[in-house]
CSV table of C-alpha atoms and ligand atoms in Angstrom, one decimal:
chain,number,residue,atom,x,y,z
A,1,UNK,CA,56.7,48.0,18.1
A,2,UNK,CA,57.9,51.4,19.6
A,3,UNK,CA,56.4,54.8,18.1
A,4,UNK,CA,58.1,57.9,17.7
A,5,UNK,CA,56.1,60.5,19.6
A,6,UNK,CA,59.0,62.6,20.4
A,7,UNK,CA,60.2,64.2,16.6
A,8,UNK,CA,57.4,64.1,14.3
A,9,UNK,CA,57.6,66.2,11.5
A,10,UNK,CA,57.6,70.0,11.2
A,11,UNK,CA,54.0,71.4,10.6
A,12,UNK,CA,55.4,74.6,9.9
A,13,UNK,CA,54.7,76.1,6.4
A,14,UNK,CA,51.9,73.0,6.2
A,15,UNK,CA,47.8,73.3,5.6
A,16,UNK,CA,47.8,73.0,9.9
A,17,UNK,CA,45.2,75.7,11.2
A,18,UNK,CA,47.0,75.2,14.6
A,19,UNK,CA,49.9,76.5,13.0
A,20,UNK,CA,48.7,78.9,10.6
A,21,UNK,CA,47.2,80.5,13.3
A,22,UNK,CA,50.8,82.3,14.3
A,23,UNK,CA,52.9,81.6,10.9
A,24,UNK,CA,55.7,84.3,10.8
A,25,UNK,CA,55.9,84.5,14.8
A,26,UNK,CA,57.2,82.5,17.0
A,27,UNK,CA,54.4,81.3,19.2
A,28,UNK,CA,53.8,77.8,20.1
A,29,UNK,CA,50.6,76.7,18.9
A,30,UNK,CA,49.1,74.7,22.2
A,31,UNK,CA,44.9,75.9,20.7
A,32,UNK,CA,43.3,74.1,19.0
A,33,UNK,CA,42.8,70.2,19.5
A,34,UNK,CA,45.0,68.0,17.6
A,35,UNK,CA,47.9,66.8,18.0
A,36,UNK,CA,51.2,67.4,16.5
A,37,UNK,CA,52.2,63.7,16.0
A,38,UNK,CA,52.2,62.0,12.5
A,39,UNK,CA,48.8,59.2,12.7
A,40,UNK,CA,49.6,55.4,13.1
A,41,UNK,CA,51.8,53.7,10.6
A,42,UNK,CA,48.7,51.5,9.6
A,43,UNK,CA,46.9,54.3,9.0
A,44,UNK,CA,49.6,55.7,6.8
A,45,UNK,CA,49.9,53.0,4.9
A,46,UNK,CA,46.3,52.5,4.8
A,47,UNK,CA,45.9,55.4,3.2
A,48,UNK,CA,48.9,55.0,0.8
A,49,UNK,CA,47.9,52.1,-0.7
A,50,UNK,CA,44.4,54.0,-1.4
A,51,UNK,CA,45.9,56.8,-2.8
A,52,UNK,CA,48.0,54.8,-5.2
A,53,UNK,CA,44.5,53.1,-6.5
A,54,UNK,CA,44.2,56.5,-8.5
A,55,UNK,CA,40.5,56.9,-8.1
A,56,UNK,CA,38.6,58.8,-5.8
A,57,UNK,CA,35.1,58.8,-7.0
A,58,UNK,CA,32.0,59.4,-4.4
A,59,UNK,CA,32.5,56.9,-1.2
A,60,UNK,CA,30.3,54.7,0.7
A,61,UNK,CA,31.4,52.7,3.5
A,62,UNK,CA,32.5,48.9,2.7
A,63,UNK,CA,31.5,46.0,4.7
A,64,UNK,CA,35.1,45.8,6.6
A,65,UNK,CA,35.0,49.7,7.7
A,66,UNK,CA,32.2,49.1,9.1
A,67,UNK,CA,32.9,46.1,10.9
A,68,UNK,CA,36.2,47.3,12.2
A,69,UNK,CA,33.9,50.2,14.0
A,70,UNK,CA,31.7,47.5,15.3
A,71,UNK,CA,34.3,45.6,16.6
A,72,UNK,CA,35.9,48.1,18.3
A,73,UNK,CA,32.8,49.3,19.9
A,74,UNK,CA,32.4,45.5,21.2
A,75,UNK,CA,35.9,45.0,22.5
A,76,UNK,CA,36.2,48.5,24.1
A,77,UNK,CA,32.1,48.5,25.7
A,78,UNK,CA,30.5,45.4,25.2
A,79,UNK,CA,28.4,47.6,22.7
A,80,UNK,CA,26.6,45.7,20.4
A,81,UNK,CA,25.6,47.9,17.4
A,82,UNK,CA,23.6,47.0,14.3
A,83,UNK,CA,24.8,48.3,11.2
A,84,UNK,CA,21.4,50.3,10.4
A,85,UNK,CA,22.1,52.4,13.7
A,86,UNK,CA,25.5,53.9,12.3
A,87,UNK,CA,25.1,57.3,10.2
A,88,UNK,CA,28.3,58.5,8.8
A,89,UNK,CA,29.1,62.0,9.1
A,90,UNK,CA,31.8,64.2,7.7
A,91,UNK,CA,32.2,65.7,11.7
A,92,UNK,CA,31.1,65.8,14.9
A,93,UNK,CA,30.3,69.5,15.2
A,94,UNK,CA,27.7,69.0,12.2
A,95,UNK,CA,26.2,66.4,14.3
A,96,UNK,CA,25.7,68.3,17.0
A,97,UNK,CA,24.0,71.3,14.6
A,98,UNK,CA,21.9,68.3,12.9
A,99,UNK,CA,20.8,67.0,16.5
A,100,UNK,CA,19.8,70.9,17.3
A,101,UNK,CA,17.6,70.9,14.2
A,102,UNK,CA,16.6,67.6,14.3
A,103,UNK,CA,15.2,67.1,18.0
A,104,UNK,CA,14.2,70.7,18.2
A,105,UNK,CA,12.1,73.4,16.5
A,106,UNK,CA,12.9,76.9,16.5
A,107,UNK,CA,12.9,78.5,19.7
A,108,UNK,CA,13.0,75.2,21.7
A,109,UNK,CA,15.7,75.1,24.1
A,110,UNK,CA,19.1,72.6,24.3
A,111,UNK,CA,20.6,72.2,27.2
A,112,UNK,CA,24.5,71.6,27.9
A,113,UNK,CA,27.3,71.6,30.9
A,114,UNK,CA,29.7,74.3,31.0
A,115,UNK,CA,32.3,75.4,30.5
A,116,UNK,CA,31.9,73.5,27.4
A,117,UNK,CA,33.8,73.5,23.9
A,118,UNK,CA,31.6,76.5,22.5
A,119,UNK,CA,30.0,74.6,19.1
A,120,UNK,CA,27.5,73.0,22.1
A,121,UNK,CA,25.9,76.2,22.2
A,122,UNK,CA,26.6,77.4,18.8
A,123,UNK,CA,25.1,74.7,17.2
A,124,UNK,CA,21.5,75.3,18.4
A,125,UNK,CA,21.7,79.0,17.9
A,126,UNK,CA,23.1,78.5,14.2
A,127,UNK,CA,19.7,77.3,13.8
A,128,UNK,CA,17.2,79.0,16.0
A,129,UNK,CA,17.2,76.9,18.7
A,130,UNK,CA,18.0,78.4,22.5
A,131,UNK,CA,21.2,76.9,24.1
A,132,UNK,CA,20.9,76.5,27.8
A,133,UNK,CA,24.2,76.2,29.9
A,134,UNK,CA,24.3,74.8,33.5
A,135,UNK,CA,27.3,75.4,34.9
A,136,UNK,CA,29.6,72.5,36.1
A,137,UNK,CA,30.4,72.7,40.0
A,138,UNK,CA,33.7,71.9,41.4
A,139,UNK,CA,33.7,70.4,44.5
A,140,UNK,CA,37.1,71.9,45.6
A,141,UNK,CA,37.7,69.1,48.5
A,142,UNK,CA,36.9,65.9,46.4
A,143,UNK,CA,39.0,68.3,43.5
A,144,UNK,CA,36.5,67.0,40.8
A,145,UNK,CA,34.1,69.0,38.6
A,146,UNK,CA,30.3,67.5,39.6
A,147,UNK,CA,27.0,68.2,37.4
A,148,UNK,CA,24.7,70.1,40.0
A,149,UNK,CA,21.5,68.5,39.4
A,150,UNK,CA,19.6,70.6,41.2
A,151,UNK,CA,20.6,73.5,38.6
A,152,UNK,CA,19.7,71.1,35.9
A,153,UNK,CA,16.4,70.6,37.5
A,154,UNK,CA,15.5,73.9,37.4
A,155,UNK,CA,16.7,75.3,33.9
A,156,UNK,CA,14.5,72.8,32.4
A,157,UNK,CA,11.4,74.5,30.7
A,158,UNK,CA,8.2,73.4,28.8
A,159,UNK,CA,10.7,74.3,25.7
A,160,UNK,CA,13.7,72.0,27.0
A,161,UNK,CA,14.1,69.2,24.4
A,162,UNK,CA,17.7,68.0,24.3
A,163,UNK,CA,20.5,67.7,26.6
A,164,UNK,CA,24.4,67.8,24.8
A,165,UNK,CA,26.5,66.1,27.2
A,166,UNK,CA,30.1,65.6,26.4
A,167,UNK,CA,31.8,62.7,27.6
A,168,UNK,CA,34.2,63.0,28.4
A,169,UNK,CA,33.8,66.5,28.9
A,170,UNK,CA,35.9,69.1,26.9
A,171,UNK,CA,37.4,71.0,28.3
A,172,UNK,CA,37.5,69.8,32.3
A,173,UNK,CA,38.6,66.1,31.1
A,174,UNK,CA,36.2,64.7,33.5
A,175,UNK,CA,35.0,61.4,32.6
A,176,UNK,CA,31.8,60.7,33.2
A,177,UNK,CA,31.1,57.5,35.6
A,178,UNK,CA,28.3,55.1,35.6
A,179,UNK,CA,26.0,56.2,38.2
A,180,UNK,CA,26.0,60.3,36.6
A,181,UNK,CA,25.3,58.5,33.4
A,182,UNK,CA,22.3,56.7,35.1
A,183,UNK,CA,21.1,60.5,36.6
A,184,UNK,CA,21.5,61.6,33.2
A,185,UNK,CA,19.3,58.8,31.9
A,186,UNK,CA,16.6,59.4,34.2
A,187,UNK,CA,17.3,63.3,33.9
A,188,UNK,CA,16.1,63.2,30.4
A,189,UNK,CA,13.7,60.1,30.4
A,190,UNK,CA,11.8,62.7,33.0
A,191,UNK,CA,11.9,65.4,30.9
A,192,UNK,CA,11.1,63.6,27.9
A,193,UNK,CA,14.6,64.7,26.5
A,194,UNK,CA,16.3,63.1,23.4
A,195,UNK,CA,20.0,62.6,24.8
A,196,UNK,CA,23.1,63.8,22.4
A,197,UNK,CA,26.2,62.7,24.1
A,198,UNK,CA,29.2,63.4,22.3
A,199,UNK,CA,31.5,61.0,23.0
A,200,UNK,CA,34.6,61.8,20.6
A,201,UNK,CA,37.2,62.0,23.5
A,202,UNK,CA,36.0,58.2,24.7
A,203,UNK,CA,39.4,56.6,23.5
A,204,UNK,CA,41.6,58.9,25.5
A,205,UNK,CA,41.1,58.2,28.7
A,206,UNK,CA,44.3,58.9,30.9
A,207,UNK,CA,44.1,56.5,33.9
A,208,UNK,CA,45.3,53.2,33.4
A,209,UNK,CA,42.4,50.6,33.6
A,210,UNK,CA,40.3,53.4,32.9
A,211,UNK,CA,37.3,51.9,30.8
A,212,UNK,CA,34.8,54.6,29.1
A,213,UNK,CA,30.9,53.8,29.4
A,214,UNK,CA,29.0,55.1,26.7
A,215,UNK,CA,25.9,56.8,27.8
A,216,UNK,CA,23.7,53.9,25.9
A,217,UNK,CA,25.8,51.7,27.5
A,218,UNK,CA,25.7,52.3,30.9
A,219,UNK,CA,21.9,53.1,31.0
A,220,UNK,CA,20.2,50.9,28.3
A,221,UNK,CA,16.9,52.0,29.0
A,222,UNK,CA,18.1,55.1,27.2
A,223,UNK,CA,19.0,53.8,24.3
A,224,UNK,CA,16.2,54.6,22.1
A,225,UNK,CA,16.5,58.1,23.4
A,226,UNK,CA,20.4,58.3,23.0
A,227,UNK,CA,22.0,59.8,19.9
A,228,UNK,CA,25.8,58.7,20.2
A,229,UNK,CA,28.6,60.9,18.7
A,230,UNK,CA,32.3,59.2,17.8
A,231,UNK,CA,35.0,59.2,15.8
A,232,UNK,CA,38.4,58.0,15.4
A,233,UNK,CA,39.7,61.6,14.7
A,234,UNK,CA,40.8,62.6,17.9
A,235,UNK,CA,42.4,59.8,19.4
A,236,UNK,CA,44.0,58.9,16.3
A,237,UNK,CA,44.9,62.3,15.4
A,238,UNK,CA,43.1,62.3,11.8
A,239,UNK,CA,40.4,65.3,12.2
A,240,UNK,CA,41.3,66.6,8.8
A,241,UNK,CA,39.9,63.3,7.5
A,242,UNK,CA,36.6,64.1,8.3
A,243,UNK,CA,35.4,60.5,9.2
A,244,UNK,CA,32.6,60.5,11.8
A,245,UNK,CA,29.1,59.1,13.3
A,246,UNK,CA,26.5,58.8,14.9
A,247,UNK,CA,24.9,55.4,16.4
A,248,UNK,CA,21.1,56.1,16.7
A,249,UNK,CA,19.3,52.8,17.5
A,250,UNK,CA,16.1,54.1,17.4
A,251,UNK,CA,14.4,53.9,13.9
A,252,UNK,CA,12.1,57.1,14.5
A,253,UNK,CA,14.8,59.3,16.0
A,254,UNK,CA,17.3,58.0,13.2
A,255,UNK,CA,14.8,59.0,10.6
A,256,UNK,CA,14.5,62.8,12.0
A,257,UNK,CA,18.4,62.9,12.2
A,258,UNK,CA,18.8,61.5,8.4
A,259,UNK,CA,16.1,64.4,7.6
A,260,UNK,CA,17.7,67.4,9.1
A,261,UNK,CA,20.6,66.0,7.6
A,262,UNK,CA,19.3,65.3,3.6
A,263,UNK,CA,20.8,67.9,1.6
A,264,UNK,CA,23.8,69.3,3.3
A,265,UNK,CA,25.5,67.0,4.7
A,266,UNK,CA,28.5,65.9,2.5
A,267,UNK,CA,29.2,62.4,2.3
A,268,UNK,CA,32.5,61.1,4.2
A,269,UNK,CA,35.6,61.2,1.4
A,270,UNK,CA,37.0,58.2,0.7
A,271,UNK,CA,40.2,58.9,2.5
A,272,UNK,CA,38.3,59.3,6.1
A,273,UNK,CA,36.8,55.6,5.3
A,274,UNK,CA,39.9,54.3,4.8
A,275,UNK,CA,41.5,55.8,8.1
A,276,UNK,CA,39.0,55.0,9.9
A,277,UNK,CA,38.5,51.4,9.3
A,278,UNK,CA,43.0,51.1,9.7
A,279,UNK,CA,42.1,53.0,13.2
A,280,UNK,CA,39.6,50.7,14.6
A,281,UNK,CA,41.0,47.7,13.6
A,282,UNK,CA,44.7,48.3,13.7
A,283,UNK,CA,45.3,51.3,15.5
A,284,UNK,CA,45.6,49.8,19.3
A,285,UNK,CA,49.3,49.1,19.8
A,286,UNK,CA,49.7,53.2,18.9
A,287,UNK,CA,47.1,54.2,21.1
A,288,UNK,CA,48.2,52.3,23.8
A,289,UNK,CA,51.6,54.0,23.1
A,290,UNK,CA,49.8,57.2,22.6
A,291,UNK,CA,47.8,56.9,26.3
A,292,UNK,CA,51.4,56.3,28.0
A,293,UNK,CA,52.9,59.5,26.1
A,294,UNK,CA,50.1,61.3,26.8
A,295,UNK,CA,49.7,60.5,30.5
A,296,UNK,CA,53.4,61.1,30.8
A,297,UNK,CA,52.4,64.8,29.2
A,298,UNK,CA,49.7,65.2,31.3
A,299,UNK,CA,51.5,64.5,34.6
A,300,UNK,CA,54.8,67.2,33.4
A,301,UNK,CA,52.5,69.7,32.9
A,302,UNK,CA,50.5,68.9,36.3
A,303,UNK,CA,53.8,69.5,38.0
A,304,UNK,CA,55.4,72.1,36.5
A,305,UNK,CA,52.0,74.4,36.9
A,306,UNK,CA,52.2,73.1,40.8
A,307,UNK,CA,55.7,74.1,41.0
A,308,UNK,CA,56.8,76.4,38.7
A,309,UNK,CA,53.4,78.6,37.6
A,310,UNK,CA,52.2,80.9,40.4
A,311,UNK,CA,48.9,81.9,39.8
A,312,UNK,CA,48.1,78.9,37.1
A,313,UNK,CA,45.6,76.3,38.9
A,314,UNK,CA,44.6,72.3,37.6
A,315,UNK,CA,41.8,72.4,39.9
A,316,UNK,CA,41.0,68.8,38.9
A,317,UNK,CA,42.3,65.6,37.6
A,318,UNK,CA,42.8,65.3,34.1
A,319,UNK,CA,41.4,62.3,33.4
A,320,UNK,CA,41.4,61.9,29.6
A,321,UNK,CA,41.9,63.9,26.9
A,322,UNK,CA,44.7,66.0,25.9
A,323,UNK,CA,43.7,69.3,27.2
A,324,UNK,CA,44.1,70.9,30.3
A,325,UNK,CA,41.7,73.7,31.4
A,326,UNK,CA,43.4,76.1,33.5
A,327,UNK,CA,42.6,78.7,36.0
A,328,UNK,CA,44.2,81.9,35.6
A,329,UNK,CA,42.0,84.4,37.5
A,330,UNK,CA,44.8,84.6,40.6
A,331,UNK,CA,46.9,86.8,37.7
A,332,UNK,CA,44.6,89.5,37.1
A,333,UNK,CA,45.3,89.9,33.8
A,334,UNK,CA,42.7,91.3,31.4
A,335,UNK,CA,43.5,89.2,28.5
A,336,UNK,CA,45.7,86.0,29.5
A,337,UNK,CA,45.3,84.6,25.9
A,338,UNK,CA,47.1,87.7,24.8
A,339,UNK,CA,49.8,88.1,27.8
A,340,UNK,CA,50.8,84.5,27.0
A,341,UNK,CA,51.3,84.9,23.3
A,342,UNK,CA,52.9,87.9,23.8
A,343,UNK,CA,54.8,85.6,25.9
A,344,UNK,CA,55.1,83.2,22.7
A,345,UNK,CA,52.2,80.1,23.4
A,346,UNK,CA,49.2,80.1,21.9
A,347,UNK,CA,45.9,79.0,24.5
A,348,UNK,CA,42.6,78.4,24.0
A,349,UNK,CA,41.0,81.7,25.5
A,350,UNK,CA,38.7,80.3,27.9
A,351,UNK,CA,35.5,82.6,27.3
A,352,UNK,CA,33.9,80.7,24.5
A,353,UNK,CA,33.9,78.1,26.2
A,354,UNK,CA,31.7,80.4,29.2
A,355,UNK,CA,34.1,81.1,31.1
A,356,UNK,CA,34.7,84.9,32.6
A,357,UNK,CA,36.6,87.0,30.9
A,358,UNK,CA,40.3,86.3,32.6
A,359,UNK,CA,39.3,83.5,34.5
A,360,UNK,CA,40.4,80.2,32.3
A,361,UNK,CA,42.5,79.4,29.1
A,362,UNK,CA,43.2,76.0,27.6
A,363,UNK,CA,46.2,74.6,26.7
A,364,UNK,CA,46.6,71.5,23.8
A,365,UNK,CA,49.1,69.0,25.4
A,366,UNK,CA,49.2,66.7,22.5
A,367,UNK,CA,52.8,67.7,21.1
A,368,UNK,CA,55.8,66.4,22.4
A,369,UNK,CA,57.8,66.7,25.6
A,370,UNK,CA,60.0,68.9,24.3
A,371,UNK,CA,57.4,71.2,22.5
A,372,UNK,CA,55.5,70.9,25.9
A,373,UNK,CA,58.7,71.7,28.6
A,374,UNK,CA,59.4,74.9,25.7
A,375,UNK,CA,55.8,75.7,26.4
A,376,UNK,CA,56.2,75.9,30.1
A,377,UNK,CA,59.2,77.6,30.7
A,378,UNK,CA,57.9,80.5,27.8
A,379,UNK,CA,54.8,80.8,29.8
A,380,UNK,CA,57.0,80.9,33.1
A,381,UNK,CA,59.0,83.7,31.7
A,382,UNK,CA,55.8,85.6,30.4
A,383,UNK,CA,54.4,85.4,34.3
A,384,UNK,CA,57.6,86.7,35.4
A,385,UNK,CA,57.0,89.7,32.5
A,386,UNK,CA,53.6,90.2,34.2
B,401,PLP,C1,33.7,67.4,22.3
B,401,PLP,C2,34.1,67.7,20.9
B,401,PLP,N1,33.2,67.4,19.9
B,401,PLP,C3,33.6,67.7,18.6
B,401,PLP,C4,34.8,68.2,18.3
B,401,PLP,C5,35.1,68.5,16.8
B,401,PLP,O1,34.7,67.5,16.0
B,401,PLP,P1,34.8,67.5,14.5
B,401,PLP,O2,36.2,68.0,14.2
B,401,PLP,O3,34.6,66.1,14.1
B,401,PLP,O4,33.8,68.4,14.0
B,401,PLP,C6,35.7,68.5,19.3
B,401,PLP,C7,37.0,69.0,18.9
B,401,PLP,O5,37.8,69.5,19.8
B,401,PLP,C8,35.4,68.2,20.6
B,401,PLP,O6,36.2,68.5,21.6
């Protein structure tokens, strides 16, 4: 079956916050992270069919949702995961605020890698909690981003009770590999850490062959200390749905989540259920489509900023995800976020992610070719404008 990835529909005029964002000027929305391409046809339908049932009273999870996101999990990592560890959540930046409540008191400290997508250090300070970013070194030979351990080391304090990874990581794309994960493990087993890792990007890996560990995976004896974050919403393209979890196989730690949780959580709606179970279990033919549209997006915009955008620097691989994290500093400009709009594309500005002011934006290049080569030659005419 082939999948249209090149006209989806119009978001103009719709409920998208991507394109709200510039309604009534023409700016290319390239921010935030989704997509612009319509969700799987068995998703679609999926939800049709649950739509034309005409109820939609409170939701829990039936046996076959659940099952579809333990058989994924076991085809994709060899991850064999109870039912009891799976806590359903309505998104993955409230589990990262009900980790920072849960496995930390006020004043405690949470550590993360950055530049990082910014709720990793606004979760714990929504609450009282101290975020504490390392910054990610790029090792300009080898042209990958590295965790610089010895930093890591040293920012850990009597305080220091969790480490937020994200992997893969948001915005470099870098995809964590088995033996960081295995540092990482012994990192926090050390430090007597409880372990968040964040691991919504997993299914978007861009190299083929690629396979994504997750970090209770690839060093078991973590496990009990490992809180793992997922969802179908960004590899699927169905974030509005709001259908999320968390796999916690430890009883104890699952027990402190559920508590910092009782209350205000909301439950997942019965739509997100639905999409999520269609995802899981019938979503692979368009994701494999997806990864081949994707990696084709990822290597246009590669070249284009080699060839055609002085000043603009990849200075690493994308390996997964749809997002590309770019260096801007060589341009001098004050505000690049600004310039570029000005310019008619709409970044990420890189500095809530901790980046320096005028050093980094991101750009979103989920959308198709088209959308994407419009993109390019806008933001090649706003350098020229410089
Ligand atoms: C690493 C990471 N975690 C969480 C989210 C957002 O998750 P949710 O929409 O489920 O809150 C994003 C969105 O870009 C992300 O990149």
């Amino acid at each position: 079956m082939t999948f249209n990835f090149d006209t989806p529909p119009s978001r103009l005029g719709t409920d998208s916050q991507k394109w709200q964002k510039y309604e009534g000027r023409d700016v290319l929305p390239m921010w935030v992270a989704d997509m612009d391409f319509e969700a799987a046809p068995a998703i679609v339908e999926a939800l049709q069919r649950r739509a034309a049932h005409g109820i939609f009273g409170y939701a829990r999870p039936v046996a076959s949702t659940v099952d579809a996101v333990r058989g994924a999990l076991a085809a994709r990592y060899r991850w064999q995961v109870d039912p009891s560890w799976i806590v359903w959540l309505p998104g993955l930046v409230c589990g990262l605020n009900v980790a920072s409540r849960a496995f930390a008191e006020a004043g405690d400290e949470v550590l993360s890698l950055s530049p990082i997508y910014p709720p990793f250090t606004t979760a714990p300070r929504n609450s009282g909690r101290v975020p504490r970013s390392i910054p990610l070194a790029l090792d300009s030979r080898a042209g990958r981003w590295e965790i610089d351990w010895d930093a890591l080391e040293r920012a850990v304090s009597p305080r220091t009770r969790v480490f937020l990874l994200c992997h893969p990581h948001n915005p470099v794309a870098r995809v964590w590999g088995r033996e960081e994960l295995a540092k990482t493990a012994d990192f926090c087993e050390r430090h007597g850490l409880v372990l968040v890792s964040d691991e919504i990007h997993c299914d978007l890996l861009l190299e083929p062959g690629a396979a994504h560990e997750p970090a209770a995976v690839a060093a078991p004896k973590m496990a009990a200390r490992t809180v793992t974050l997922m969802a179908p919403s960004k590899t699927f393209n169905v974030p509005g749905l709001g259908a999320s979890f968390a796999v916690i196989p430890d009883p104890a730690l699952r027990t402190r989540f559920a508590k910092a949780a009782a209350g205000i959580v909301a439950e997942v709606n019965v739509f997100g259920y639905v999409a999520c179970e269609a995802a899981y279990r019938d979503g692979e033919p368009w994701r494999q489509a997806l990864l081949a549209y994707l990696r084709g997006n990822r290597d246009f915009l590669a070249q284009a900023v080699a060839l055609e955008l002085p000043g603009v620097v990849i200075e690493a691989p994308i390996e997964a995800t749809y997002l590309a994290w770019l260096n801007v500093s060589a341009l001098g400009l004050p505000n690049p976020v600004k310039h570029f709009e000005a310019g008619g594309v709409g970044l990420s500005d890189g500095v809530p992610f901790g980046a320096t002011p005028g050093s980094h934006v991101r750009i979103n290049f989920g959308c198709p070719r088209a959308t994407l080569a419009r993109g390019i030659e806008r933001m090649k005419a706003a350098l020229r404008a410089r």
